[in-house]
Short mmCIF file of C-alpha atoms in Angstrom, two decimals:
data_model
loop_
_atom_site.label_atom_id
_atom_site.label_comp_id
_atom_site.label_asym_id
_atom_site.label_seq_id
_atom_site.Cartn_x
_atom_site.Cartn_y
_atom_site.Cartn_z
CA MET A 1 -33.96 22.78 11.69
CA GLY A 2 -32.73 22.26 8.14
CA LYS A 3 -32.57 19.31 5.81
CA ILE A 4 -29.21 17.54 5.69
CA GLU A 5 -28.08 18.18 2.13
CA ASN A 6 -26.59 15.68 -0.32
CA ASN A 7 -27.43 12.66 1.78
CA ASP A 8 -27.46 9.46 -0.27
CA ILE A 9 -29.88 7.63 2.03
CA CYS A 10 -32.44 10.43 1.97
CA ASP A 11 -32.28 10.60 -1.82
CA LEU A 12 -32.44 6.82 -2.17
CA LEU A 13 -35.43 6.27 0.11
CA GLY A 14 -37.29 9.56 -0.29
CA ILE A 15 -37.04 10.57 3.38
CA GLU A 16 -36.24 13.99 4.83
CA TYR A 17 -33.78 13.07 7.57
CA PRO A 18 -31.23 10.20 7.69
CA ILE A 19 -32.81 8.69 10.79
CA PHE A 20 -34.23 5.16 10.95
CA GLN A 21 -36.44 4.01 13.80
CA GLY A 22 -35.30 0.59 14.99
CA GLY A 23 -37.46 -2.42 14.23
CA MET A 24 -38.31 -3.65 17.73
CA ALA A 25 -40.58 -6.69 18.05
CA TRP A 26 -43.85 -6.00 19.91
CA VAL A 27 -42.88 -2.30 19.96
CA SER A 28 -42.51 -1.07 16.39
CA ASP A 29 -46.08 -1.10 15.15
CA ALA A 30 -47.97 1.06 12.65
CA ASP A 31 -48.52 3.89 15.14
CA LEU A 32 -44.83 4.31 15.89
CA ALA A 33 -43.63 3.76 12.33
CA ALA A 34 -46.12 6.22 10.83
CA ALA A 35 -45.27 8.87 13.42
CA VAL A 36 -41.55 8.58 12.65
CA SER A 37 -42.16 8.70 8.90
CA ASN A 38 -44.44 11.72 9.25
CA ALA A 39 -41.65 13.44 11.22
CA GLY A 40 -39.23 12.93 8.33
CA GLY A 41 -37.42 9.72 9.33
CA LEU A 42 -37.90 6.15 8.18
CA GLY A 43 -40.48 4.38 10.31
CA ILE A 44 -40.12 0.60 10.50
CA ILE A 45 -42.79 -1.95 11.39
CA ALA A 46 -41.22 -4.98 13.11
CA ALA A 47 -42.70 -8.29 12.02
CA GLY A 48 -41.03 -10.26 14.82
CA ASN A 49 -42.74 -13.62 15.20
CA ALA A 50 -46.17 -12.24 14.28
CA PRO A 51 -48.33 -14.00 11.68
CA LYS A 52 -49.07 -12.63 8.21
CA GLU A 53 -52.50 -11.33 9.18
CA TRP A 54 -51.05 -9.01 11.83
CA ILE A 55 -48.42 -7.64 9.45
CA VAL A 56 -50.96 -6.96 6.73
CA GLU A 57 -53.16 -5.12 9.21
CA GLU A 58 -50.23 -3.01 10.47
CA ILE A 59 -49.06 -2.16 6.95
CA ARG A 60 -52.55 -0.98 6.04
CA LYS A 61 -52.82 1.03 9.26
CA ALA A 62 -49.50 2.72 8.51
CA LYS A 63 -50.60 3.59 4.98
CA ALA A 64 -53.73 5.16 6.43
CA LYS A 65 -51.65 7.27 8.82
CA THR A 66 -48.86 8.41 6.48
CA ASN A 67 -48.12 8.93 2.82
CA LYS A 68 -44.38 8.91 3.53
CA PRO A 69 -42.04 5.92 3.00
CA PHE A 70 -41.84 3.28 5.72
CA ALA A 71 -40.27 -0.17 5.94
CA VAL A 72 -41.03 -3.61 7.34
CA ASN A 73 -38.40 -5.43 9.41
CA VAL A 74 -38.43 -9.13 8.54
CA MET A 75 -37.06 -11.28 11.35
CA LEU A 76 -35.60 -14.28 9.54
CA LEU A 77 -35.92 -16.63 12.53
CA SER A 78 -39.70 -16.18 12.47
CA PRO A 79 -41.75 -19.31 11.72
CA PHE A 80 -43.85 -17.10 9.43
CA VAL A 81 -41.01 -15.56 7.44
CA GLU A 82 -42.23 -16.90 4.07
CA ASP A 83 -45.67 -15.44 4.69
CA ILE A 84 -44.21 -12.11 5.82
CA VAL A 85 -42.20 -11.77 2.61
CA ASP A 86 -45.38 -12.49 0.65
CA ALA A 87 -47.27 -9.88 2.68
CA VAL A 88 -44.62 -7.24 1.96
CA ILE A 89 -44.91 -7.91 -1.76
CA GLU A 90 -48.69 -8.13 -1.83
CA GLU A 91 -49.08 -4.88 0.13
CA LYS A 92 -46.48 -3.15 -2.07
CA VAL A 93 -44.08 -2.16 0.72
CA GLU A 94 -41.10 -0.53 -0.98
CA ILE A 95 -38.41 -1.07 1.69
CA VAL A 96 -37.52 -4.16 3.72
CA VAL A 97 -35.04 -4.41 6.59
CA THR A 98 -33.87 -7.95 7.37
CA GLY A 99 -32.35 -9.24 10.57
CA ALA A 100 -31.47 -12.34 12.62
CA GLY A 101 -30.33 -14.51 9.73
CA ASN A 102 -29.37 -14.72 6.08
CA PRO A 103 -32.02 -13.26 3.74
CA GLY A 104 -30.40 -14.72 0.62
CA LYS A 105 -33.21 -17.10 -0.31
CA TYR A 106 -35.70 -14.21 -0.48
CA PHE A 107 -33.66 -11.84 -2.64
CA LYS A 108 -34.96 -13.11 -5.98
CA LYS A 109 -38.62 -12.73 -5.02
CA LEU A 110 -38.10 -9.28 -3.49
CA ASN A 111 -36.04 -8.14 -6.47
CA GLU A 112 -38.74 -9.19 -8.90
CA HIS A 113 -41.05 -6.70 -7.19
CA GLY A 114 -38.54 -3.87 -6.89
CA VAL A 115 -38.29 -3.98 -3.09
CA LYS A 116 -35.27 -2.16 -1.67
CA ILE A 117 -33.46 -4.49 0.75
CA ILE A 118 -31.46 -3.25 3.75
CA PRO A 119 -29.96 -6.09 5.82
CA VAL A 120 -28.77 -5.65 9.41
CA VAL A 121 -25.17 -6.87 9.70
CA PRO A 122 -22.93 -7.37 12.76
CA SER A 123 -19.61 -7.95 10.96
CA VAL A 124 -17.49 -6.98 7.97
CA ALA A 125 -17.70 -10.50 6.51
CA GLN A 126 -21.48 -10.47 6.51
CA ALA A 127 -21.56 -6.93 5.11
CA ILE A 128 -19.44 -8.02 2.15
CA ARG A 129 -21.65 -11.04 1.52
CA MET A 130 -24.82 -8.97 1.62
CA GLU A 131 -23.47 -6.28 -0.71
CA ARG A 132 -22.93 -8.88 -3.46
CA ASN A 133 -26.68 -9.43 -3.82
CA ASP A 134 -28.90 -7.53 -6.23
CA GLY A 135 -31.49 -5.39 -4.50
CA VAL A 136 -29.37 -4.66 -1.42
CA VAL A 137 -29.23 -0.86 -1.46
CA ALA A 138 -27.70 -0.20 1.98
CA LEU A 139 -26.63 -1.93 5.17
CA ILE A 140 -27.45 -1.35 8.83
CA ALA A 141 -24.27 -2.00 10.81
CA GLU A 142 -25.35 -2.69 14.38
CA GLY A 143 -22.91 -2.58 17.25
CA ALA A 144 -23.11 -4.56 20.48
CA GLU A 145 -24.38 -1.52 22.42
CA ALA A 146 -27.80 -2.03 20.83
CA GLY A 147 -30.79 -3.49 22.62
CA GLY A 148 -32.20 -6.89 21.71
CA HIS A 149 -30.27 -9.36 19.55
CA ILE A 150 -26.67 -8.20 19.09
CA GLY A 151 -23.29 -9.10 17.65
CA VAL A 152 -19.96 -8.83 19.46
CA THR A 153 -18.27 -5.75 17.96
CA ASN A 154 -19.01 -2.28 19.31
CA THR A 155 -20.33 0.50 17.09
CA MET A 156 -17.23 2.68 17.26
CA SER A 157 -15.09 -0.16 15.89
CA LEU A 158 -17.66 -1.72 13.56
CA ILE A 159 -18.86 1.26 11.52
CA PRO A 160 -15.57 2.45 9.97
CA GLN A 161 -14.51 -1.10 9.14
CA ILE A 162 -17.76 -1.83 7.32
CA VAL A 163 -17.75 1.57 5.60
CA ASP A 164 -14.25 0.81 4.27
CA ALA A 165 -15.26 -2.68 3.13
CA VAL A 166 -18.38 -1.89 1.05
CA ASN A 167 -19.47 0.57 -1.61
CA ILE A 168 -23.08 1.11 -0.56
CA PRO A 169 -24.45 3.40 2.18
CA VAL A 170 -24.06 2.25 5.78
CA ILE A 171 -26.52 3.09 8.56
CA ALA A 172 -24.98 3.13 12.03
CA ALA A 173 -26.95 1.45 14.82
CA GLY A 174 -26.30 0.72 18.48
CA GLY A 175 -25.68 3.30 21.19
CA ILE A 176 -27.17 6.30 19.37
CA ALA A 177 -29.82 8.41 21.09
CA ASP A 178 -28.95 12.04 20.40
CA GLY A 179 -27.33 14.37 17.89
CA ARG A 180 -23.85 13.79 19.31
CA GLY A 181 -24.11 10.11 18.49
CA MET A 182 -25.44 11.02 15.07
CA ALA A 183 -22.50 13.36 14.39
CA ALA A 184 -20.03 10.73 15.61
CA SER A 185 -21.60 8.15 13.29
CA PHE A 186 -21.26 10.49 10.33
CA CYS A 187 -17.62 11.10 11.25
CA LEU A 188 -17.10 7.33 11.13
CA GLY A 189 -18.46 7.26 7.59
CA ALA A 190 -22.10 6.34 8.13
CA SER A 191 -24.77 7.87 5.90
CA ALA A 192 -27.56 7.59 8.47
CA VAL A 193 -28.34 6.36 11.96
CA GLN A 194 -30.82 3.89 13.36
CA VAL A 195 -32.31 4.79 16.73
CA GLY A 196 -34.23 2.26 18.79
CA THR A 197 -34.17 2.80 22.57
CA ARG A 198 -34.89 6.54 22.31
CA PHE A 199 -38.14 5.79 20.49
CA LEU A 200 -39.21 3.29 23.18
CA VAL A 201 -40.46 6.22 25.25
CA ALA A 202 -42.02 8.16 22.38
CA ASP A 203 -45.59 9.31 22.94
CA GLU A 204 -46.72 7.24 19.95
CA CYS A 205 -45.03 4.07 21.18
CA ASN A 206 -47.60 1.60 22.50
CA ALA A 207 -45.24 -0.26 24.85
CA ALA A 208 -46.51 -0.67 28.41
CA ASP A 209 -46.00 2.34 30.63
CA SER A 210 -44.02 0.26 33.12
CA TYR A 211 -41.61 -0.75 30.33
CA LYS A 212 -41.09 2.90 29.42
CA GLU A 213 -40.48 3.84 33.05
CA LYS A 214 -37.82 1.15 33.32
CA VAL A 215 -35.99 2.74 30.38
CA LEU A 216 -36.37 6.26 31.77
CA LYS A 217 -34.93 5.21 35.14
CA ALA A 218 -32.03 3.27 33.64
CA LYS A 219 -28.45 4.15 34.56
CA ASP A 220 -25.33 3.70 32.44
CA THR A 221 -24.78 0.18 33.80
CA ALA A 222 -28.44 -0.87 33.70
CA THR A 223 -28.15 -3.42 30.90
CA MET A 224 -26.68 -6.90 30.65
CA VAL A 225 -26.28 -9.51 27.92
CA THR A 226 -27.97 -12.90 28.15
CA GLY A 227 -28.16 -15.77 25.68
CA ASN A 228 -24.46 -16.12 24.88
CA SER A 229 -24.67 -19.85 25.46
CA THR A 230 -27.45 -20.18 22.87
CA GLY A 231 -25.54 -18.35 20.15
CA HIS A 232 -28.12 -15.55 20.15
CA PRO A 233 -26.97 -12.92 22.67
CA VAL A 234 -29.56 -10.36 23.72
CA ARG A 235 -29.06 -7.04 25.53
CA VAL A 236 -31.70 -6.31 28.17
CA ILE A 237 -32.22 -4.16 31.23
CA LYS A 238 -31.38 -6.07 34.40
CA ASN A 239 -34.37 -7.50 36.24
CA LYS A 240 -35.52 -10.68 37.95
CA PHE A 241 -36.03 -12.49 34.64
CA ALA A 242 -32.64 -11.56 33.17
CA LYS A 243 -30.74 -12.51 36.31
CA LYS A 244 -32.53 -15.88 36.49
CA PHE A 245 -31.77 -16.54 32.81
CA LYS A 246 -28.09 -15.73 33.35
CA LYS A 247 -27.97 -17.98 36.42
CA MET A 248 -29.41 -20.83 34.36
CA GLU A 249 -26.73 -20.22 31.73
CA ASP A 250 -23.99 -20.21 34.35
CA GLU A 251 -25.32 -23.56 35.60
CA ASN A 252 -25.11 -24.95 32.04
CA ALA A 253 -28.83 -25.35 31.48
CA ASP A 254 -29.53 -26.87 28.07
CA ILE A 255 -30.91 -24.74 25.26
CA GLU A 256 -34.36 -26.33 25.45
CA LYS A 257 -34.77 -25.26 29.09
CA LEU A 258 -33.53 -21.76 28.34
CA GLU A 259 -35.89 -21.41 25.39
CA ALA A 260 -38.82 -22.67 27.44
CA PHE A 261 -38.00 -20.22 30.23
CA SER A 262 -37.72 -17.26 27.86
CA SER A 263 -40.68 -18.09 25.63
CA GLY A 264 -43.06 -15.13 25.48
CA SER A 265 -40.84 -13.02 27.74
CA LEU A 266 -40.63 -9.99 25.44
CA ARG A 267 -44.39 -9.86 25.03
CA ARG A 268 -44.82 -10.10 28.80
CA ALA A 269 -42.71 -6.97 29.22
CA VAL A 270 -43.87 -4.87 26.24
CA VAL A 271 -47.55 -5.74 26.09
CA GLU A 272 -48.42 -6.93 29.58
CA GLY A 273 -46.05 -4.59 31.40
CA ASP A 274 -44.51 -7.34 33.55
CA ILE A 275 -41.13 -5.79 34.26
CA ASP A 276 -40.11 -8.51 36.71
CA ASN A 277 -40.77 -11.61 34.60
CA GLY A 278 -40.45 -10.13 31.13
CA SER A 279 -37.49 -9.39 28.88
CA ILE A 280 -36.88 -5.62 28.83
CA MET A 281 -34.83 -5.20 25.68
CA ALA A 282 -33.00 -1.87 25.54
CA GLY A 283 -29.61 -0.56 24.51
CA GLN A 284 -26.74 0.70 26.66
CA ILE A 285 -27.78 4.21 25.71
CA ALA A 286 -30.90 3.85 27.90
CA GLY A 287 -29.13 5.82 30.62
CA LEU A 288 -29.21 8.85 28.33
CA VAL A 289 -32.97 8.67 27.75
CA LYS A 290 -34.65 10.86 30.34
CA GLU A 291 -37.98 12.15 29.02
CA ARG A 292 -40.99 11.22 26.96
CA LYS A 293 -41.59 13.16 23.77
CA SER A 294 -43.37 12.81 20.47
CA CYS A 295 -41.53 11.24 17.55
CA LYS A 296 -41.49 14.65 15.90
CA ALA A 297 -39.83 16.23 18.94
CA ILE A 298 -37.31 13.38 19.21
CA ILE A 299 -36.25 13.81 15.60
CA GLU A 300 -36.10 17.60 16.00
CA ASP A 301 -33.85 17.13 19.04
CA LEU A 302 -31.58 14.76 17.11
CA ILE A 303 -31.19 17.13 14.17
CA ASN A 304 -30.79 20.28 16.27
CA MET A 305 -28.11 18.72 18.48
CA TYR A 306 -26.41 17.25 15.40
CA GLU A 307 -26.25 20.71 13.82
CA ARG A 308 -24.90 22.29 17.03
CA THR A 309 -22.29 19.55 17.33
CA VAL A 310 -21.12 19.99 13.75
CA ILE A 311 -20.89 23.75 14.21
CA SER A 312 -18.82 23.33 17.39
CA ILE A 313 -16.48 20.91 15.61
CA ASN A 314 -16.00 23.29 12.68
CA ASP A 315 -15.37 26.20 15.04
#
């Protein structure tokens, strides 16, 4: 397994392979992020709605487990977002991924401390807006195949349009779980890939075993999208909770009722292992994920299949 030469993302961030691990709330902790970084990718700790104290603890844990670069995903809808930005700066995290909102108001503070900023974008318009800001070194273009909060445009259509619209590296996300998806993303112009669902079943992932089994047993049509009526669509694996949420939407339940019903649902699934009443966020690619492996083995599989795919294309 060789290093992918002349890759702008690897050179920019100091990583070995152009593979990001998705920032998944309640899933992407220090153990997972450090394992991915040690395997040559970019591990990402997801702040989610966690308070500053938890983030500081996870950052310090990650630093104790790896001397390789890792990032923190700042979820801009979090009630603690100001504190999380402060924590990133105070703990000298060098890379921040932002999602679920506009990070504009935090650029100045992050720039003053030399933090590399990589926003997640679902559209060409947002990609162009983000590129205009100092400190934005790359963009994660996430298609609607992804798990969790999503946009409306699929990866195959989104990536080349964003690549053509900006002059900074683009990381493809959504529907990528093996080296074939990685090769396809590179063909579309991406400089790297972000992989989320595949890492859900990594040995180092601390998600509940029942959550992992739900991913491993998923078929190609296992996921559905809820939350369209709230303006924040979310892709999840079908279960009792998701079907009830969708029924409430179809019956025009108001946003307050929907939010009350879904409050704490992701934690119930990931931490408590309640796969009936929790939100099992996963991408459409879940049907391709069939076995548990270490992060190192997952990354090796991605690179080896990528290399075989490229060779077969060139032949």
